[in-house]
Amino acid sequence: MTPFEGYEFTKRHCLDISDFHRADIENLLALGAHYSDVDVQKHGPRDVLAGKTLINLFFENSTRTEKSFELAGRRLGADVISMQIANSSVKKGETLLDTAATLNAMNPDLLVVRHGSSGAPSLLAQKVSCSVINAGDGMHAHPTQALLDALTLRQAFDGDFSGIRIAICGDVLHSRVARSNVQLLNMLGAEVRLVGPPTLIPTDADQWGVEVFHDMRAGLAGCDAIMMLRLQLERMSGSFVPSRREYFHYYGLDREKLSYAKVGAVVLHPGPMNRGVEISSSIADDPDISLITQQVAAGVAMRMAVLHALAEGIR
Amino acid sequence: MSVLTITDIRIMDPASGRDEIGNIVIENGLIVALGDTPVRGQVMDGHRLTCAPGLIDARVKAGEPGQENLETLASASRAALAGGVTQIVVQPQTVPIIDDLSLVDFIMRKGDALPIDVHVAGALTKGLDGKTMTEIGLMSDAGAVLFASGPEPIEDAQIMRRLMAYSATFNALISNSPVTPALSRGTCAHESDVSARLGLPSAPAISERIMAERDMALAELTGGRLLLDLISSAETVESVRRAKLRDIDVSASVSINHLALNELDIGDYRTFAKLDPPLREERDRQALLRGVEDGTIDIIVSDHDPQSAGRKRLPYAEAANGAVGLELMLPVGLKLAADDEIDLMAYLRAVTVAPADLLGLKGGRLSVGAPADLVIFSETEPWVLDSEQLLSRSKNTPFDDRRMTGRVRHTIKDGRIVYSAR
């Protein structure tokens, strides 16, 4: 199919939400919705990326994102390889740009990159001749996660979530997911709040077009959706937060705190979860509240949409 | 119910500025009338005496748990009442250190059985290691009124920044010792010609100012509430004065010792005058007195620190720091006022309403409806301090054999006379 009726998708890379304007995003989400149909996803035409090569280049460990891209690529007919960085020449001292030159010589069409340093994918994008998709860089951006979260929310709110109030809670400081979500949700007209202790909220985050709360109950008041973020265990042993016990007491999502949000509010989590630290199991496992499984399903669909759109650009 | 009227007494209430001769009527543990009011019930003659709110001592080491040989909460409360102190804040450096919810609870339960109000300062870091944040939120909710760095400062600026930012969520007050370890480590005296002649390892006064400036800058960055714990130099007073002009949420405490003594009191290596921070020059002492009077320094504390004679009777550099002060904070203040060194009302403000407001405590004021926590004293009675007569379990004081002017006669807590001088 032609993904965009009367519209030309011209972007070459997917590095950051701010690379796209609203029409791009709307079209990407529409295409994502199209691929959300399992029948289309699994039994649709496999010629979209036929003859194209997708390389997964993950400098940080990941399971769900890497496999999600791999599956998305295969379902669109691409040849997919995943670079095992732990065993690669990077360990032998090769620089990022040397790796880029090596890969470029293999003539890939799509390069999916995750890297621990903010800005690494955009550096790669300047040096290779294929499309680069940022699958998470440092504390900077994770655009496909934000897109799949938006797709999940669209499905939960019947196609339109402009005007909904959403709280992003927890370790915003270290979160690329939060940064990309703030940009995207703002662009799509949601009212975004950030909730967390001051040690885990970036300085001047109130200038991102969001409202910042350090009291979770106040932050959740009247929210339609709550996005919980993962807190790395080593950050809650006295450096950023005193203890797990105190963190869950003030910032963990349980039924009591959830009761401050709107009746019927939904909960998202980019995974992997720390049960009992940032979210109680009874909420994470409640199908009426939790959209966590839907997020994973939306992940494959949304990544198919992104790959498809970029392939249009390549053509 | 019992009614008590104290008659013909000078009523001094720093919270309202009231300073007049009149009566005070107490009923059911509360002040029910004040000033020109008829006598009711039992009568206590207050002629030529003065009444002020019961003192609040925001810096007390009690030795319990772990060092009951030096002081228990019970012996500290007896000493407090003898000094007109009706509320104390105990420091976390006990054995074990008060860095956990259950230990805060332990101290508060112990305090419930005593005739004074015992408040808890929790440790700011685990085991006072200067690195690992304690459960400031949970301890705050459990009733800790302050979070203290202990004797050592939080040296790492990043850690201090996070502590201040985190505690701001709970509006918790945190105190840090203004000492720059790199300048002060291994020293025991103020750097001056006196300490140089005595041959004592010494630290410059700016050690205090540098850390105070750092912490005030962090308070400005984070919006945290900072208490500079025990300032002692003229330079720091000036720094705090300037910070307050810029509306930074900073407060400062000074010990009664540093208002009354200077480095010359070390004399011939008198270890009973060995304190932390060290006694400084007369110009520093004068600056501290002016700082209390103009409100730059918010509170005066006893810095009550019981030590055994064995740990004091050592060569100067090896001897323990500290002095007991619960019983002496008011008499020494009265002596300073009698000698015209400090305005009595300014002194009283810094030991009553100022700590009450800073720590969010009830009391500290004489007003209708307030708890009847008060101290009755003579401003003029002369006496000589004999440290052996102190009720504290430890007797380490630099004021032994001093001639004093002004003495506590009665202490009343919740309407009950809980101490009367012999």
XYZ file of C-alpha atoms in Angstrom:
737
model
C 0.000 0.000 0.000
C 0.981 3.642 -0.238
C 1.150 4.795 3.300
C 0.501 8.487 2.862
C -2.264 9.607 0.556
C -1.331 12.918 -1.070
C 1.565 13.409 1.282
C 5.250 12.908 0.820
C 7.252 11.681 3.784
C 10.708 13.143 3.199
C 12.541 12.476 6.446
C 15.602 10.335 6.091
C 16.320 9.635 9.751
C 14.363 9.138 12.939
C 16.622 10.633 15.596
C 14.418 12.797 17.765
C 10.740 13.754 17.974
C 11.686 17.329 17.135
C 12.839 16.132 13.671
C 9.167 15.716 12.760
C 6.335 18.146 12.399
C 2.786 17.391 13.365
C 1.727 16.092 9.923
C 4.606 13.577 9.934
C 3.575 12.369 13.377
C -0.107 12.082 12.467
C 0.785 10.046 9.377
C 3.185 7.832 11.295
C 0.519 7.150 13.916
C -2.057 6.400 11.235
C 0.324 3.937 9.629
C 1.037 2.474 13.063
C -2.692 1.983 13.567
C -2.843 0.233 10.195
C -0.112 -2.205 11.259
C -1.760 -2.747 14.656
C -4.110 -5.159 12.963
C -2.421 -8.497 13.640
C -3.693 -9.837 10.343
C -2.034 -7.023 8.393
C 1.072 -7.341 10.503
C 1.585 -11.060 10.066
C 0.004 -11.782 6.737
C 0.364 -8.470 4.943
C 2.563 -7.990 1.878
C 6.191 -8.641 2.706
C 7.561 -6.565 -0.114
C 7.718 -3.170 1.623
C 11.319 -3.678 2.620
C 12.109 -6.462 0.178
C 15.760 -6.343 -0.789
C 16.557 -3.895 2.006
C 19.028 -4.542 4.806
C 18.379 -3.509 8.387
C 21.211 -3.592 10.903
C 20.464 -3.478 14.631
C 23.412 -1.825 16.326
C 22.941 -1.964 20.075
C 25.760 -0.640 22.221
C 23.546 -1.068 25.294
C 21.755 -4.244 26.260
C 18.133 -4.415 25.277
C 15.671 -7.198 24.754
C 12.330 -5.749 23.891
C 13.444 -2.865 21.697
C 15.945 -4.903 19.708
C 13.562 -7.812 19.161
C 10.749 -5.437 18.365
C 12.797 -3.828 15.570
C 13.948 -7.217 14.368
C 10.399 -8.492 14.135
C 9.195 -5.292 12.494
C 11.929 -5.527 9.871
C 11.248 -9.193 9.124
C 7.500 -8.687 8.854
C 8.168 -6.056 6.215
C 10.494 -8.386 4.302
C 13.881 -6.883 5.151
C 17.087 -8.780 5.732
C 17.806 -8.179 9.410
C 21.077 -8.665 11.229
C 21.838 -7.781 14.817
C 25.329 -6.726 15.811
C 26.545 -8.356 19.016
C 28.478 -5.415 20.357
C 29.726 -7.304 23.403
C 31.716 -9.533 21.001
C 32.532 -6.932 18.422
C 35.509 -4.855 17.556
C 34.215 -2.032 19.758
C 35.562 -4.041 22.680
C 38.891 -4.036 20.909
C 38.993 -0.255 20.918
C 37.312 0.684 17.652
C 35.760 4.141 17.730
C 32.143 4.805 16.868
C 33.084 6.449 13.580
C 35.313 3.526 12.562
C 32.409 1.199 13.246
C 30.205 3.460 11.147
C 32.618 3.375 8.220
C 32.826 -0.415 8.438
C 29.082 -0.828 8.497
C 28.605 1.677 5.713
C 30.819 -0.446 3.501
C 28.263 -3.235 3.895
C 25.607 -0.988 2.315
C 22.769 -1.276 4.807
C 19.560 0.667 4.162
C 18.434 1.086 7.739
C 20.556 1.338 10.847
C 18.860 1.044 14.247
C 21.158 2.376 16.960
C 21.094 2.347 20.710
C 24.011 4.000 22.480
C 24.830 5.101 26.042
C 25.997 8.534 24.938
C 23.497 11.243 24.080
C 23.933 12.349 20.476
C 25.748 9.213 19.236
C 23.033 8.292 16.665
C 23.089 11.760 15.153
C 26.878 11.569 14.858
C 26.465 8.242 13.046
C 23.792 9.732 10.808
C 26.302 12.282 9.550
C 28.765 9.571 8.582
C 26.701 6.816 6.967
C 24.721 6.873 3.763
C 21.654 5.014 5.086
C 18.726 5.926 7.328
C 19.473 5.977 11.049
C 16.828 5.220 13.639
C 17.544 6.196 17.216
C 16.566 3.346 19.521
C 17.643 5.297 22.601
C 20.698 7.465 23.183
C 21.911 8.262 26.700
C 19.513 10.543 28.498
C 18.506 12.279 25.274
C 15.761 10.657 23.221
C 13.868 7.458 22.448
C 11.507 8.577 19.675
C 10.024 5.199 18.726
C 9.090 4.556 22.368
C 7.286 7.895 22.494
C 5.506 7.077 19.229
C 4.384 3.670 20.450
C 3.187 5.222 23.711
C 1.193 7.746 21.700
C -0.239 4.935 19.567
C -1.231 3.041 22.713
C -2.887 6.145 24.161
C -4.735 6.806 20.890
C -6.168 3.332 20.968
C -7.130 3.749 24.641
C -8.757 7.138 24.042
C -10.531 6.259 20.791
C -8.203 7.966 18.384
C -7.781 11.386 19.959
C -6.103 12.338 23.155
C -5.728 16.075 22.776
C -6.681 17.662 26.075
C -6.079 14.619 28.231
C -4.006 15.124 31.346
C -1.048 12.776 31.674
C 1.504 12.477 34.473
C 4.982 11.121 33.785
C 6.269 9.874 37.133
C 9.622 8.868 38.552
C 13.191 9.195 37.342
C 12.711 11.880 34.685
C 16.288 13.075 35.128
C 17.860 9.977 33.593
C 14.993 9.132 31.243
C 15.188 9.495 27.451
C 11.683 8.041 27.314
C 10.353 10.926 29.381
C 12.084 13.548 27.241
C 10.721 12.171 23.983
C 7.272 11.727 25.474
C 7.159 15.296 26.767
C 7.902 16.575 23.252
C 5.462 14.305 21.497
C 2.577 14.609 23.954
C 2.948 18.368 23.978
C 2.883 18.403 20.170
C -0.287 16.336 20.167
C -2.040 18.643 22.604
C -1.997 16.693 25.864
C -1.499 18.392 29.227
C 1.738 16.941 30.563
C 2.866 16.807 34.168
C 6.121 15.545 35.627
C 6.094 13.957 39.073
C 9.139 12.958 41.092
C 11.502 13.960 43.870
C 13.590 17.061 43.078
C 16.707 14.877 42.844
C 15.174 13.043 39.857
C 13.609 15.966 37.981
C 15.930 17.999 35.723
C 16.592 21.588 36.689
C 14.237 23.976 34.911
C 12.049 21.138 33.567
C 9.134 23.498 34.192
C 10.315 25.307 31.074
C 9.550 22.273 28.903
C 5.898 23.194 28.743
C 4.981 20.894 31.606
C 3.932 21.339 35.202
C 6.276 19.824 37.805
C 5.035 18.185 41.011
C 7.053 16.784 43.885
C 3.936 15.561 45.690
C 2.593 12.589 43.745
C -0.975 12.862 44.999
C -1.190 16.458 43.845
C 0.488 15.518 40.565
C -1.971 12.711 39.839
C -5.055 14.763 40.647
C -7.423 14.632 37.687
C -5.056 12.685 35.415
C -6.424 10.528 32.582
C -3.196 8.606 32.115
C -0.131 7.885 34.213
C 3.193 6.922 32.739
C 5.518 5.319 35.266
C 9.267 5.322 34.630
C 11.786 2.733 35.679
C 14.083 3.677 38.548
C 17.446 1.943 38.422
C 18.061 0.105 41.661
C 21.456 1.676 42.252
C 19.873 5.121 42.272
C 17.739 4.385 45.310
C 20.364 3.432 47.839
C 21.114 6.850 49.182
C 22.447 8.862 46.276
C 19.278 10.189 44.607
C 16.664 8.605 46.855
C 17.209 7.208 50.373
C 15.732 3.723 49.962
C 13.282 1.574 48.020
C 10.967 1.699 50.989
C 10.853 5.494 51.036
C 10.636 5.746 47.252
C 7.645 3.439 47.051
C 6.012 5.209 49.973
C 6.108 8.607 48.270
C 6.447 7.848 44.553
C 5.392 4.251 43.980
C 2.058 3.840 42.197
C -0.393 1.957 44.388
C -4.193 1.923 44.503
C -4.283 4.648 47.131
C -2.300 7.132 45.032
C -4.084 6.027 41.862
C -7.374 7.028 43.500
C -6.302 10.681 43.114
C -6.363 10.319 39.323
C -9.580 10.311 37.300
C -11.836 7.280 37.605
C -10.828 4.940 34.783
C -7.315 6.381 34.426
C -4.885 4.150 32.542
C -1.297 3.320 33.430
C 1.698 2.912 31.121
C 5.237 1.732 31.788
C 8.018 1.479 29.180
C 9.416 -1.589 30.966
C 11.144 -3.426 32.385
C 9.238 -2.867 35.624
C 10.546 -2.922 39.179
C 7.487 -4.343 40.895
C 7.032 -2.909 44.379
C 9.456 -0.076 43.673
C 7.762 2.225 41.205
C 4.560 0.290 40.633
C 2.591 -2.226 42.657
C 1.868 -5.584 41.043
C -1.843 -5.248 41.598
C -1.892 -2.266 39.228
C 0.636 -3.591 36.723
C -1.401 -6.787 36.325
C -4.872 -5.232 36.263
C -6.067 -5.378 32.645
C -8.624 -2.627 33.255
C -5.906 -0.176 34.246
C -2.607 -1.325 32.811
C -1.743 -0.738 29.139
C 1.688 -2.287 29.554
C 0.999 -5.317 27.336
C -0.658 -3.125 24.709
C 2.494 -0.991 24.672
C 4.598 -3.995 23.689
C 2.145 -4.926 20.934
C 2.068 -1.337 19.720
C 5.869 -1.391 19.693
C 6.083 -3.802 16.763
C 3.344 -2.013 14.818
C 4.820 1.421 15.393
C 8.303 0.300 14.395
C 6.904 -1.238 11.220
C 5.342 2.130 10.495
C 8.595 3.994 11.080
C 10.593 1.578 8.915
C 7.966 1.733 6.185
C 7.900 5.533 6.201
C 11.674 5.825 6.058
C 11.760 3.283 3.220
C 9.405 5.583 1.308
C 11.942 8.338 1.858
C 14.760 6.115 0.597
C 12.816 5.392 -2.559
C -8.965 22.106 88.271
C -5.990 23.904 89.766
C -5.493 27.566 88.990
C -2.203 29.347 89.616
C -1.536 33.075 89.418
C 1.972 34.444 89.324
C 1.702 38.013 90.562
C 3.605 41.234 90.098
C 6.158 39.752 87.712
C 8.042 41.235 84.753
C 6.552 39.463 81.745
C 8.911 39.236 78.783
C 7.554 37.668 75.594
C 9.792 38.086 72.561
C 7.080 36.835 70.178
C 4.799 39.769 70.910
C 7.405 42.192 72.252
C 5.444 42.381 75.511
C 7.588 43.665 78.401
C 5.512 44.761 81.408
C 4.880 44.016 85.057
C 1.659 42.086 85.625
C 0.057 38.772 86.523
C -0.041 35.470 84.710
C -2.980 33.126 85.294
C -2.494 29.441 84.487
C -5.326 26.930 84.319
C -5.367 23.368 83.000
C -1.841 23.668 81.731
C -2.558 26.743 79.614
C -1.999 30.444 80.049
C -5.524 31.853 80.394
C -4.832 35.493 81.277
C -1.843 37.763 81.095
C -0.963 41.294 82.253
C -3.346 43.489 84.215
C -5.649 40.668 85.236
C -7.275 39.645 88.553
C -5.619 37.096 90.827
C -7.233 33.658 90.900
C -6.486 30.408 92.713
C -3.114 29.625 94.183
C -0.664 32.539 94.251
C 3.046 32.685 93.519
C 4.703 35.985 94.319
C 6.755 37.136 91.358
C 7.873 40.454 92.813
C 11.306 41.472 91.420
C 11.340 38.371 89.276
C 11.005 37.954 85.531
C 9.050 35.452 83.489
C 9.823 34.292 79.975
C 8.674 31.373 77.805
C 10.352 28.066 78.626
C 13.589 27.839 76.674
C 14.007 25.624 73.602
C 17.474 24.165 73.228
C 17.905 23.012 69.644
C 21.262 21.282 70.096
C 21.632 18.709 72.858
C 23.654 15.530 72.966
C 22.028 13.230 75.488
C 24.203 10.116 75.399
C 21.180 7.859 75.155
C 21.175 5.324 73.625
C 24.685 3.984 74.006
C 26.503 6.404 76.283
C 24.306 6.493 79.350
C 27.377 6.919 81.543
C 27.694 10.455 80.195
C 24.027 11.460 80.176
C 20.608 9.885 79.900
C 17.504 11.523 78.543
C 16.188 11.558 82.133
C 19.293 13.256 83.566
C 19.329 15.680 80.646
C 15.704 16.567 81.347
C 16.492 17.304 85.015
C 19.392 19.511 83.950
C 17.200 21.208 81.348
C 14.491 22.105 83.840
C 17.110 23.496 86.239
C 18.149 25.773 83.404
C 14.643 26.877 82.459
C 14.671 24.699 79.319
C 11.347 22.970 78.610
C 12.023 21.615 75.102
C 15.157 20.031 73.694
C 16.223 18.734 70.302
C 18.581 15.792 70.679
C 21.346 15.266 68.159
C 21.679 12.031 66.171
C 25.254 11.106 67.153
C 24.332 8.452 69.691
C 25.232 4.744 69.649
C 23.634 3.654 67.375
C 23.225 6.786 65.296
C 19.651 8.028 64.852
C 19.422 7.380 61.114
C 16.314 5.229 60.954
C 12.596 5.467 61.539
C 12.574 3.053 64.468
C 15.310 4.966 66.304
C 13.430 8.244 65.885
C 10.441 6.489 67.358
C 12.531 5.094 70.222
C 13.729 8.536 71.302
C 10.264 10.039 71.000
C 8.738 7.313 73.175
C 11.477 7.811 75.768
C 10.733 11.515 75.678
C 7.013 10.994 76.231
C 7.736 9.747 79.753
C 9.791 12.831 80.677
C 8.642 16.208 82.021
C 10.192 18.083 79.079
C 9.411 17.875 75.367
C 12.062 15.830 73.576
C 12.390 16.379 69.820
C 14.636 14.441 67.504
C 17.202 15.584 64.979
C 17.637 12.695 62.560
C 20.928 11.920 60.867
C 21.201 13.448 57.412
C 23.267 10.523 56.148
C 23.369 6.828 57.077
C 25.678 6.306 60.013
C 26.644 9.980 59.531
C 28.904 8.791 56.699
C 28.447 12.045 54.834
C 27.424 10.170 51.677
C 24.287 8.053 51.896
C 20.961 9.838 52.184
C 18.712 8.702 55.050
C 14.924 8.289 54.841
C 14.321 11.986 55.326
C 10.677 11.756 54.280
C 9.699 8.864 56.501
C 11.637 10.219 59.490
C 10.078 13.635 58.939
C 6.623 12.108 58.952
C 7.552 10.218 62.132
C 8.314 13.523 63.843
C 11.993 14.358 63.336
C 12.201 18.164 63.354
C 15.674 18.570 61.913
C 18.260 16.604 59.944
C 21.813 17.096 61.051
C 25.179 16.354 59.475
C 26.625 15.505 62.885
C 30.064 16.674 63.937
C 31.527 16.297 60.439
C 30.241 18.396 57.539
C 28.794 16.999 54.310
C 32.025 17.459 52.398
C 30.859 16.542 48.887
C 28.969 19.409 47.267
C 27.015 17.109 44.943
C 25.769 15.057 47.886
C 24.855 18.204 49.791
C 23.024 19.480 46.736
C 20.939 16.322 46.474
C 20.253 16.274 50.212
C 18.994 19.838 50.066
C 16.929 19.277 46.929
C 15.395 16.084 48.282
C 14.604 17.491 51.714
C 12.909 20.506 50.121
C 10.028 18.204 49.094
C 9.270 17.585 52.735
C 10.074 21.136 53.782
C 12.612 19.523 56.102
C 15.230 21.692 57.780
C 18.762 20.401 57.340
C 21.820 21.500 59.239
C 25.424 21.254 58.193
C 28.587 22.119 60.100
C 30.243 24.993 58.288
C 33.740 23.581 58.245
C 36.028 23.028 55.256
C 37.695 19.712 56.083
C 40.771 20.389 53.973
C 41.513 23.439 56.115
C 40.372 22.154 59.496
C 41.247 18.478 59.610
C 43.621 17.642 62.439
C 43.416 21.062 64.067
C 42.101 21.991 67.518
C 42.289 25.769 67.701
C 41.478 29.022 65.940
C 44.361 30.303 63.832
C 45.681 33.390 65.603
C 48.697 34.676 67.424
C 47.373 33.082 70.639
C 47.183 29.567 69.224
C 50.503 30.117 67.459
C 52.169 30.983 70.752
C 50.543 27.984 72.415
C 51.833 25.847 69.557
C 48.409 24.348 68.811
C 47.495 23.112 65.318
C 44.975 25.647 64.107
C 42.513 26.347 61.310
C 41.725 29.775 59.856
C 38.302 31.292 60.468
C 37.639 31.281 56.718
C 37.375 27.484 56.898
C 33.944 28.203 58.325
C 33.066 30.948 55.899
C 33.971 28.965 52.774
C 31.668 26.070 53.686
C 28.914 28.443 54.825
C 29.082 30.270 51.479
C 28.950 26.963 49.588
C 25.921 25.783 51.496
C 24.109 29.087 51.114
C 24.732 28.942 47.359
C 23.294 25.419 47.315
C 20.287 26.584 49.324
C 19.716 29.249 46.691
C 20.004 26.672 43.889
C 17.794 24.011 45.429
C 15.310 25.967 47.520
C 16.194 23.777 50.502
C 15.984 25.011 54.088
C 19.465 25.339 55.578
C 20.589 25.771 59.174
C 24.256 26.683 59.517
C 25.105 24.706 62.616
C 27.179 26.653 65.177
C 28.765 29.616 63.466
C 31.609 31.202 65.357
C 33.400 33.838 63.297
C 32.816 37.466 62.376
C 33.290 36.672 58.673
C 30.534 34.068 58.682
C 28.148 36.435 60.456
C 28.741 38.933 57.656
C 28.182 36.252 54.979
C 24.883 35.198 56.536
C 23.791 38.814 56.863
C 24.322 39.327 53.130
C 22.596 36.061 52.197
C 19.533 37.028 54.223
C 19.351 40.329 52.365
C 18.935 38.239 49.216
C 16.056 36.262 50.725
C 17.871 32.916 50.791
C 16.159 30.524 53.224
C 19.115 30.258 55.570
C 19.330 30.343 59.324
C 22.246 30.129 61.715
C 22.862 29.001 65.256
C 25.505 29.989 67.774
C 26.425 28.304 71.024
C 26.122 30.201 74.280
C 29.793 29.392 74.858
C 30.893 31.397 71.838
C 28.864 34.393 72.995
C 30.509 34.387 76.424
C 34.049 33.163 75.877
C 36.964 33.831 73.551
C 40.269 32.142 72.763
C 41.907 33.659 75.839
C 39.708 31.399 77.956
C 41.817 28.492 76.724
C 44.453 30.116 78.918
C 47.027 27.610 79.963
C 45.620 24.739 77.853
C 42.287 24.535 79.693
C 40.712 21.611 77.950
C 37.314 22.339 79.524
C 37.217 25.305 77.127
C 38.095 23.098 74.172
C 35.112 23.304 71.879
C 34.110 22.563 68.312
C 34.157 25.042 66.591
C 37.080 26.461 68.571
C 36.779 29.643 70.617
C 37.902 32.583 68.518
C 38.956 36.191 68.997
C 37.149 38.900 70.951
C 36.148 40.625 67.698
C 34.447 37.394 66.617
C 32.556 37.200 69.907
C 31.432 40.812 69.535
C 30.269 40.127 65.970
C 28.285 37.097 67.173
C 26.570 39.180 69.875
C 25.636 41.830 67.280
C 24.489 39.047 64.963
C 22.046 37.761 67.584
C 20.774 41.263 68.280
C 20.065 42.115 64.650
C 18.587 38.677 63.870
C 21.375 37.530 61.526
C 21.886 34.638 63.910
C 18.493 33.072 64.501
C 18.988 30.825 67.470
C 21.238 30.341 70.475
C 21.858 26.761 71.578
C 23.618 25.261 74.571
C 25.513 22.765 72.396
C 25.208 20.516 75.447
C 27.951 17.916 75.046
C 28.596 15.785 78.115
C 32.103 14.353 78.349
C 33.814 12.390 81.076
C 36.641 13.997 83.051
C 38.903 11.274 81.706
C 38.368 12.418 78.135
C 38.937 16.050 79.127
C 42.020 15.657 81.338
C 44.367 15.003 78.447
C 46.940 17.049 76.552
C 45.007 19.782 74.735
C 45.134 18.355 71.226
C 44.030 14.917 72.458
C 41.230 16.051 74.764
C 37.576 15.749 73.771
C 35.657 18.769 72.543
C 32.510 19.986 74.206
C 30.863 21.371 77.300
C 27.616 20.765 79.124
C 25.232 23.683 78.817
C 21.600 22.837 79.470
C 21.699 24.352 82.960
C 23.871 27.271 81.974
C 22.418 28.615 78.736
C 20.006 30.920 80.590
C 22.265 31.980 83.486
C 25.114 32.792 81.081
C 22.673 34.748 78.915
C 21.452 36.650 81.969
C 25.027 37.445 82.908
C 25.682 38.804 79.400
C 22.538 40.919 79.680
C 23.470 42.142 83.177
C 26.860 43.190 81.838
C 25.132 45.066 78.986
C 26.737 42.796 76.397
C 23.424 41.761 74.845
C 19.860 43.016 74.885
C 17.869 40.643 77.128
C 14.862 40.551 74.810
C 17.074 39.715 71.804
C 18.703 36.934 73.805
C 15.317 35.527 74.857
C 13.998 35.625 71.295
C 16.902 33.441 70.171
C 16.111 30.764 72.774
C 12.301 30.787 72.645
C 10.173 31.916 69.725
C 12.953 31.790 67.137
C 13.726 28.072 67.580
C 9.994 27.327 67.912
C 9.304 28.979 64.553
C 12.374 27.508 62.870
C 11.599 23.946 63.969
C 7.803 24.222 63.819
C 7.316 23.610 67.547
C 4.501 24.671 69.804
C 5.454 26.905 72.703
C 8.144 29.538 72.847
C 5.612 32.292 73.506
C 3.574 33.761 76.351
C 0.075 34.334 75.095
C -3.456 33.507 76.125
C -4.182 29.931 75.090
C -0.500 28.955 74.791
C 0.846 26.023 76.831
C 2.032 27.237 80.232
C 5.721 26.453 79.633
C 7.639 29.169 81.378
C 10.698 30.044 83.373
C 10.825 32.427 86.310
C 14.179 33.949 87.118
C 15.942 36.680 88.982
C 17.900 39.002 86.703
C 20.142 40.192 89.531
C 20.857 37.349 91.955
C 24.627 36.846 92.312
C 26.041 33.360 92.690
C 29.141 31.338 91.971
C 28.959 28.277 89.738
C 30.188 25.054 91.283
C 30.259 22.428 88.545
C 29.757 19.670 91.110
C 26.291 21.085 91.784
C 25.199 20.603 88.172
C 22.405 18.076 87.716
C 23.882 16.860 84.465
C 25.592 13.506 84.771
C 28.750 15.053 83.295
C 30.305 18.147 84.804
C 32.514 19.434 81.991
C 31.993 23.180 81.862
C 34.313 26.062 81.094
C 32.291 28.246 83.509
C 33.316 26.461 86.728
C 33.927 28.945 89.586
C 32.560 31.812 87.485
C 30.658 34.622 89.176
C 27.174 34.740 87.720
C 24.405 37.343 87.782
C 20.853 36.069 87.388
C 19.436 32.673 88.313
C 16.523 30.384 87.550
C 13.948 30.224 90.404
C 11.167 28.087 88.945
C 10.421 26.209 85.779
C 6.819 25.484 84.856
C 5.870 22.916 82.211
C 2.267 22.522 81.085
C 1.172 24.457 84.170
C 3.058 22.302 86.669
C 5.969 23.606 88.705
C 8.610 21.085 87.703
C 11.688 22.799 89.122
C 12.316 25.178 92.005
C 15.724 26.413 93.115
C 16.759 25.337 96.563
